[in-house]
Amino acid sequence: MLILSIRKYSSQLVLLLAGVLLIAAISCGGSDGDDDSAAAATSTSAPAATAKPEATAKPEATLKPGTNPISATATAAPVATKADVAEPELLKRGGVLKYGADPNNNHVFFQQYTPGAGAFWAMTVGDPLMAYGADSEWLKEKSMAVSFDVSSDAQTLTFKLREGVKMHDGTDYNAAVQKFSLDWVLDPDNTAVTRPQIATIDKVTVIDEFTIELHISRVYTPILSALGMMGGMPFSPTAWEEQGADGFKQNGAPSNGPFRVKEWIQGTRTTFEAHPDYWNEGKPYLDGWIWEEIGDSQVRGAALTTGAIDLAQIPPSDTDTVAALRAGDAHPFVNFAGVRISHHNAARAPFDDKRVRIAAQMALDRQAWNDVLLGGEGHTYMGSVLPPTSGFAFEVDEYPYEYNPEKARELLEEYAAEKGLTLPLTTMSAFTCSAAQAEAGCVDLVEQPISIVTTSSAENVKRAEFEAAYFNAVGFEVTMDLGSGNEAPRTFVSKDASFSLRGFGVRPHPSGSFDSYMGVGGYWNNGGWSTAPKQLELQAILEAAAATYDYSEQVQLYKDAQELYMLEALGGVKSANNPTFWFSNSNVKWEGWPNDKAVMFPSDSSMKVYNMWLDN
Amino acid sequence: MTRYLLSRLGQSIVVFLIVSVVVFFAVRTVPQDPIYALVGEDAEGYTPAQIETIREEFGLNRPLPVQYMSWVGDALKGDWGLSFQNKLPVIDLIKKRIPFTLTLAVGAMAISIVFGISTGVIAALTRNSKWDMMATGSAMFAVAVPEFWLALMMILFFGVTLGILPVYGAVLIWDDPIEGFRLLIMPAFALGIGGAATLMRQSRSSMLETMGEDYIRTARSKGVKEKTVIIVHALRNSLLPVVTILGLRIGRVLGGAVVIETMFSWPGLGQLAVSSLQKADYPVIMAIVMFSSAAVIIANFVTDIAYSYIDPRIRYA
């Protein structure tokens, strides 16, 4: 029957078979190289090698390498020198590195990106006024400032700028360019996303061609490191006149970094090419690099395995891909730049009672949290509210409020008995603002269910469900409020969240995170309405830390603040520091290889692509 | 016929309007504020006044009905607004994506038609044979298997294990025919195989039904060649329900294959829809949904017309 049928329809079958064979032939035809396909699909022609101009006088920073600028106030005349990094023996030049990441680039104007979203590529495009390395040390190889001075009232900062720097559009970098960029960012009408980073600057003055003076509205020493973020990166005023912000969003803002935007195709890729006149002679080693937007992390893993890309970003929640790549030849880069914490609403009962906050601490099994949600790759240490990379981390040998559900329940029972309640605790009390608070925008609230608030992302929902189960097990009754957490100001100012799951990445300087966690406008304080004595004490420490240029004193003050927060105030349940993963294939090398810390900016988890090269 | 067409056109316009109203208000119920998507969820350093300024700039401070009417008015004039995220004209963003979506749609439809109809017809002609059972079983599997899983398996097998196909990316066929085709194979197959299974099942049952008709028996008894009986008499008449399914499939694949485009980093409308939803970029979302709706409505409209041509009784009913 089958033979008869085949005979009858032989011509159609032959056509069908021919089609299948054609597909197979075409599939195999171009498969002589693992990365051919994607390369053809994604690569761009590398720019031809450009002769570097003779080294011009390059001023040297007046501080020794590794010296923290916060403690440095002395200045000296700039000295002409080249970059102080010796060229590695096995260095190879040329090639285009491909980095697979989430579709993230909605445009390519770095002044309109938050640090987490745009830092990776922005740090390859611009060299900011100041730049910082792994231990909050001044990274001169990325800084436009070669020295700086601080006035006696600590509110005027004078920077000597690097000379001989060319912008991507061929114009010269100088104090006027830096001022133009800073003024643009600071102008509220421009609604620059980076403005908050440097908002304490109230005046920028050009002293001479390579000297600029910044006046800050209050003594706020973290401004130095804030200038190491995108807000401190210059862009060409000439290009601005021609293109404006909308043009920059499509073409990239010509800046002064080792790479410049060559092409942006939304949802597909952003191509960067080496800046031919980059001031740091010899850098970058690559002809260019490509930000390939690959939406699925498993596909990114597969692309890395096949060699279609050289670097892949893998979220910690994709534990399978992380495990598979770890088991293979890929080189892992791990940075613990994120903090996961569930803030309490300390302004309202029952969380205004320390016993209840301790119970919440003891309710959560952090090891299980780490194992289930991060595949065991997170850090569950409890001492610090900051990642361990910055030198500001506070550690305790033994955390007094580790997982102990029995004790947690005892505390809640004690609290409930005292208040005439029965477990589970289901509601938060009503809140009445004082007259002063009301004048400042505080709104009275009625009694509300105890809720856990977070965004609607799958990762956060899973996390919320996990934590709610543990809180409920000891005597809370937590309702889920998913999707509301995107609007932090609304959630916290209106104080209607009981537990709010937050994730934080840190900045070059941790002050921003400290303020968010613990300051009067911070999260646990729910808009600043808490009257807890510890809140005021914390605020005083934070203000003192932000007002000193003495680095060691500042570190100690921030550690004191963390200790107070984690052991006494207990503003939230920290679960773990989550890792950020990159994997590279064996083709990727860098200065200091194979030490991955040597090529990362741990503060924002971006990479020094200008120090990387491809082996083949 | 003209009356029939006008009637269908009128229905299509009503459906289009209803979709626009529903989608306009529905996207605004998503718990994501476009302003905070732009300035960061903590809006650190922004004053409420600045937030309101941005909201005003986007026209989001006006009552929803006013916003809707304004959007409709602009859309009718061909102005689909600017993306909240990058201030680029939405129409330009869509235009750049359409060629990729069309390419994928054509590829997926080709696979659906070639595999679906041919295996359906063969299965019908070899009814109850092991080939029939294999084809039917495969169709069941293809209908049941999720697209994302199939895509992943293909990536792992053809991309990683065999290394013969690229695992992501897209090039337009007319820019680089060979590479464009290689990049198209997996996403088109993953998107089209579900449709192929549906078409196979429909073709098979329709063909079986047609082959049992009196006129087929008459044709055979008149000594017409079997090949002619099948191709000229049976196949054409059995295609009527298949055309209906094809019309629905065309609308679906043109509407943006969200999952497949995301998996393969295919820069089409589906991928743009996902990123726009994540950022609550209302103008882009609206434009994509309206384009998708238009694709479905037009596909159905064309299907109806084709239907009336294939079966003239429908025209006069």
PDB file of N, CA and C in Angstrom, chain B residues 271-313:
ATOM      1  N   GLN B 271       9.357  41.103  19.476  1.00  0.00           N
ATOM      2  CA  GLN B 271      10.425  41.480  20.405  1.00  0.00           C
ATOM      3  C   GLN B 271      10.242  42.930  20.875  1.00  0.00           C
ATOM      4  N   LEU B 272       9.859  43.785  19.958  1.00  0.00           N
ATOM      5  CA  LEU B 272       9.622  45.189  20.325  1.00  0.00           C
ATOM      6  C   LEU B 272       8.455  45.294  21.309  1.00  0.00           C
ATOM      7  N   ALA B 273       7.457  44.445  21.094  1.00  0.00           N
ATOM      8  CA  ALA B 273       6.302  44.462  21.999  1.00  0.00           C
ATOM      9  C   ALA B 273       6.728  44.106  23.419  1.00  0.00           C
ATOM     10  N   VAL B 274       7.589  43.110  23.539  1.00  0.00           N
ATOM     11  CA  VAL B 274       8.030  42.680  24.871  1.00  0.00           C
ATOM     12  C   VAL B 274       8.788  43.811  25.561  1.00  0.00           C
ATOM     13  N   SER B 275       9.744  44.400  24.859  1.00  0.00           N
ATOM     14  CA  SER B 275      10.539  45.447  25.514  1.00  0.00           C
ATOM     15  C   SER B 275       9.676  46.667  25.825  1.00  0.00           C
ATOM     16  N   SER B 276       8.715  46.956  24.973  1.00  0.00           N
ATOM     17  CA  SER B 276       7.850  48.111  25.226  1.00  0.00           C
ATOM     18  C   SER B 276       6.929  47.867  26.413  1.00  0.00           C
ATOM     19  N   LEU B 277       6.453  46.643  26.529  1.00  0.00           N
ATOM     20  CA  LEU B 277       5.601  46.321  27.681  1.00  0.00           C
ATOM     21  C   LEU B 277       6.391  46.438  28.978  1.00  0.00           C
ATOM     22  N   GLN B 278       7.634  45.986  28.942  1.00  0.00           N
ATOM     23  CA  GLN B 278       8.447  46.063  30.160  1.00  0.00           C
ATOM     24  C   GLN B 278       8.668  47.498  30.599  1.00  0.00           C
ATOM     25  N   LYS B 279       8.670  48.407  29.640  1.00  0.00           N
ATOM     26  CA  LYS B 279       8.925  49.807  29.966  1.00  0.00           C
ATOM     27  C   LYS B 279       7.649  50.636  29.947  1.00  0.00           C
ATOM     28  N   ALA B 280       6.515  49.988  29.804  1.00  0.00           N
ATOM     29  CA  ALA B 280       5.227  50.694  29.728  1.00  0.00           C
ATOM     30  C   ALA B 280       5.281  51.817  28.693  1.00  0.00           C
ATOM     31  N   ASP B 281       5.852  51.514  27.565  1.00  0.00           N
ATOM     32  CA  ASP B 281       5.962  52.510  26.494  1.00  0.00           C
ATOM     33  C   ASP B 281       4.656  52.492  25.694  1.00  0.00           C
ATOM     34  N   TYR B 282       3.666  53.207  26.219  1.00  0.00           N
ATOM     35  CA  TYR B 282       2.306  53.125  25.676  1.00  0.00           C
ATOM     36  C   TYR B 282       2.195  53.365  24.166  1.00  0.00           C
ATOM     37  N   PRO B 283       2.818  54.426  23.641  1.00  0.00           N
ATOM     38  CA  PRO B 283       2.628  54.664  22.201  1.00  0.00           C
ATOM     39  C   PRO B 283       3.107  53.480  21.348  1.00  0.00           C
ATOM     40  N   VAL B 284       4.218  52.881  21.745  1.00  0.00           N
ATOM     41  CA  VAL B 284       4.733  51.751  20.963  1.00  0.00           C
ATOM     42  C   VAL B 284       3.814  50.541  21.119  1.00  0.00           C
ATOM     43  N   ILE B 285       3.385  50.299  22.342  1.00  0.00           N
ATOM     44  CA  ILE B 285       2.492  49.151  22.572  1.00  0.00           C
ATOM     45  C   ILE B 285       1.231  49.304  21.734  1.00  0.00           C
ATOM     46  N   MET B 286       0.663  50.509  21.791  1.00  0.00           N
ATOM     47  CA  MET B 286      -0.577  50.734  21.037  1.00  0.00           C
ATOM     48  C   MET B 286      -0.375  50.487  19.549  1.00  0.00           C
ATOM     49  N   ALA B 287       0.720  51.013  19.031  1.00  0.00           N
ATOM     50  CA  ALA B 287       0.952  50.873  17.595  1.00  0.00           C
ATOM     51  C   ALA B 287       1.133  49.400  17.212  1.00  0.00           C
ATOM     52  N   ILE B 288       1.868  48.663  18.032  1.00  0.00           N
ATOM     53  CA  ILE B 288       2.098  47.246  17.699  1.00  0.00           C
ATOM     54  C   ILE B 288       0.784  46.471  17.757  1.00  0.00           C
ATOM     55  N   VAL B 289       0.024  46.732  18.825  1.00  0.00           N
ATOM     56  CA  VAL B 289      -1.236  45.988  18.957  1.00  0.00           C
ATOM     57  C   VAL B 289      -2.183  46.343  17.812  1.00  0.00           C
ATOM     58  N   MET B 290      -2.206  47.611  17.433  1.00  0.00           N
ATOM     59  CA  MET B 290      -3.095  47.986  16.341  1.00  0.00           C
ATOM     60  C   MET B 290      -2.632  47.372  15.023  1.00  0.00           C
ATOM     61  N   PHE B 291      -1.319  47.311  14.858  1.00  0.00           N
ATOM     62  CA  PHE B 291      -0.810  46.674  13.646  1.00  0.00           C
ATOM     63  C   PHE B 291      -1.184  45.187  13.647  1.00  0.00           C
ATOM     64  N   SER B 292      -0.997  44.551  14.799  1.00  0.00           N
ATOM     65  CA  SER B 292      -1.324  43.123  14.898  1.00  0.00           C
ATOM     66  C   SER B 292      -2.812  42.898  14.642  1.00  0.00           C
ATOM     67  N   SER B 293      -3.613  43.771  15.242  1.00  0.00           N
ATOM     68  CA  SER B 293      -5.059  43.626  15.053  1.00  0.00           C
ATOM     69  C   SER B 293      -5.404  43.802  13.586  1.00  0.00           C
ATOM     70  N   ALA B 294      -4.782  44.811  12.977  1.00  0.00           N
ATOM     71  CA  ALA B 294      -5.049  45.045  11.565  1.00  0.00           C
ATOM     72  C   ALA B 294      -4.649  43.819  10.746  1.00  0.00           C
ATOM     73  N   ALA B 295      -3.517  43.220  11.121  1.00  0.00           N
ATOM     74  CA  ALA B 295      -3.053  42.036  10.378  1.00  0.00           C
ATOM     75  C   ALA B 295      -4.073  40.910  10.480  1.00  0.00           C
ATOM     76  N   VAL B 296      -4.580  40.701  11.694  1.00  0.00           N
ATOM     77  CA  VAL B 296      -5.562  39.626  11.889  1.00  0.00           C
ATOM     78  C   VAL B 296      -6.861  39.944  11.139  1.00  0.00           C
ATOM     79  N   ILE B 297      -7.298  41.196  11.273  1.00  0.00           N
ATOM     80  CA  ILE B 297      -8.558  41.574  10.629  1.00  0.00           C
ATOM     81  C   ILE B 297      -8.447  41.472   9.106  1.00  0.00           C
ATOM     82  N   ILE B 298      -7.338  41.974   8.583  1.00  0.00           N
ATOM     83  CA  ILE B 298      -7.162  41.924   7.128  1.00  0.00           C
ATOM     84  C   ILE B 298      -7.038  40.472   6.658  1.00  0.00           C
ATOM     85  N   ALA B 299      -6.283  39.687   7.427  1.00  0.00           N
ATOM     86  CA  ALA B 299      -6.126  38.276   7.041  1.00  0.00           C
ATOM     87  C   ALA B 299      -7.485  37.587   7.007  1.00  0.00           C
ATOM     88  N   ASN B 300      -8.311  37.873   8.013  1.00  0.00           N
ATOM     89  CA  ASN B 300      -9.647  37.267   8.035  1.00  0.00           C
ATOM     90  C   ASN B 300     -10.503  37.775   6.885  1.00  0.00           C
ATOM     91  N   PHE B 301     -10.344  39.041   6.614  1.00  0.00           N
ATOM     92  CA  PHE B 301     -11.096  39.656   5.534  1.00  0.00           C
ATOM     93  C   PHE B 301     -10.733  38.998   4.198  1.00  0.00           C
ATOM     94  N   VAL B 302      -9.432  38.877   3.991  1.00  0.00           N
ATOM     95  CA  VAL B 302      -8.967  38.255   2.751  1.00  0.00           C
ATOM     96  C   VAL B 302      -9.409  36.787   2.702  1.00  0.00           C
ATOM     97  N   THR B 303      -9.363  36.137   3.837  1.00  0.00           N
ATOM     98  CA  THR B 303      -9.790  34.741   3.898  1.00  0.00           C
ATOM     99  C   THR B 303     -11.261  34.622   3.485  1.00  0.00           C
ATOM    100  N   ASP B 304     -12.055  35.539   4.008  1.00  0.00           N
ATOM    101  CA  ASP B 304     -13.478  35.512   3.661  1.00  0.00           C
ATOM    102  C   ASP B 304     -13.680  35.670   2.164  1.00  0.00           C
ATOM    103  N   ILE B 305     -12.890  36.587   1.606  1.00  0.00           N
ATOM    104  CA  ILE B 305     -13.018  36.817   0.166  1.00  0.00           C
ATOM    105  C   ILE B 305     -12.579  35.574  -0.605  1.00  0.00           C
ATOM    106  N   ALA B 306     -11.432  35.037  -0.179  1.00  0.00           N
ATOM    107  CA  ALA B 306     -10.926  33.831  -0.841  1.00  0.00           C
ATOM    108  C   ALA B 306     -11.939  32.701  -0.733  1.00  0.00           C
ATOM    109  N   TYR B 307     -12.538  32.621   0.439  1.00  0.00           N
ATOM    110  CA  TYR B 307     -13.542  31.599   0.704  1.00  0.00           C
ATOM    111  C   TYR B 307     -14.688  31.705  -0.308  1.00  0.00           C
ATOM    112  N   SER B 308     -15.112  32.956  -0.502  1.00  0.00           N
ATOM    113  CA  SER B 308     -16.257  33.154  -1.400  1.00  0.00           C
ATOM    114  C   SER B 308     -15.902  32.827  -2.840  1.00  0.00           C
ATOM    115  N   TYR B 309     -14.626  32.967  -3.152  1.00  0.00           N
ATOM    116  CA  TYR B 309     -14.209  32.613  -4.502  1.00  0.00           C
ATOM    117  C   TYR B 309     -14.089  31.105  -4.657  1.00  0.00           C
ATOM    118  N   ILE B 310     -13.572  30.459  -3.613  1.00  0.00           N
ATOM    119  CA  ILE B 310     -13.421  29.009  -3.705  1.00  0.00           C
ATOM    120  C   ILE B 310     -14.789  28.335  -3.709  1.00  0.00           C
ATOM    121  N   ASP B 311     -15.669  28.860  -2.870  1.00  0.00           N
ATOM    122  CA  ASP B 311     -17.008  28.277  -2.794  1.00  0.00           C
ATOM    123  C   ASP B 311     -18.041  29.363  -3.118  1.00  0.00           C
ATOM    124  N   PRO B 312     -18.447  29.513  -4.351  1.00  0.00           N
ATOM    125  CA  PRO B 312     -19.346  30.599  -4.752  1.00  0.00           C
ATOM    126  C   PRO B 312     -20.667  30.605  -3.996  1.00  0.00           C
ATOM    127  N   ARG B 313     -21.026  29.477  -3.399  1.00  0.00           N
ATOM    128  CA  ARG B 313     -22.305  29.443  -2.672  1.00  0.00           C
ATOM    129  C   ARG B 313     -22.300  30.458  -1.533  1.00  0.00           C
TER     130      ARG B 313
END
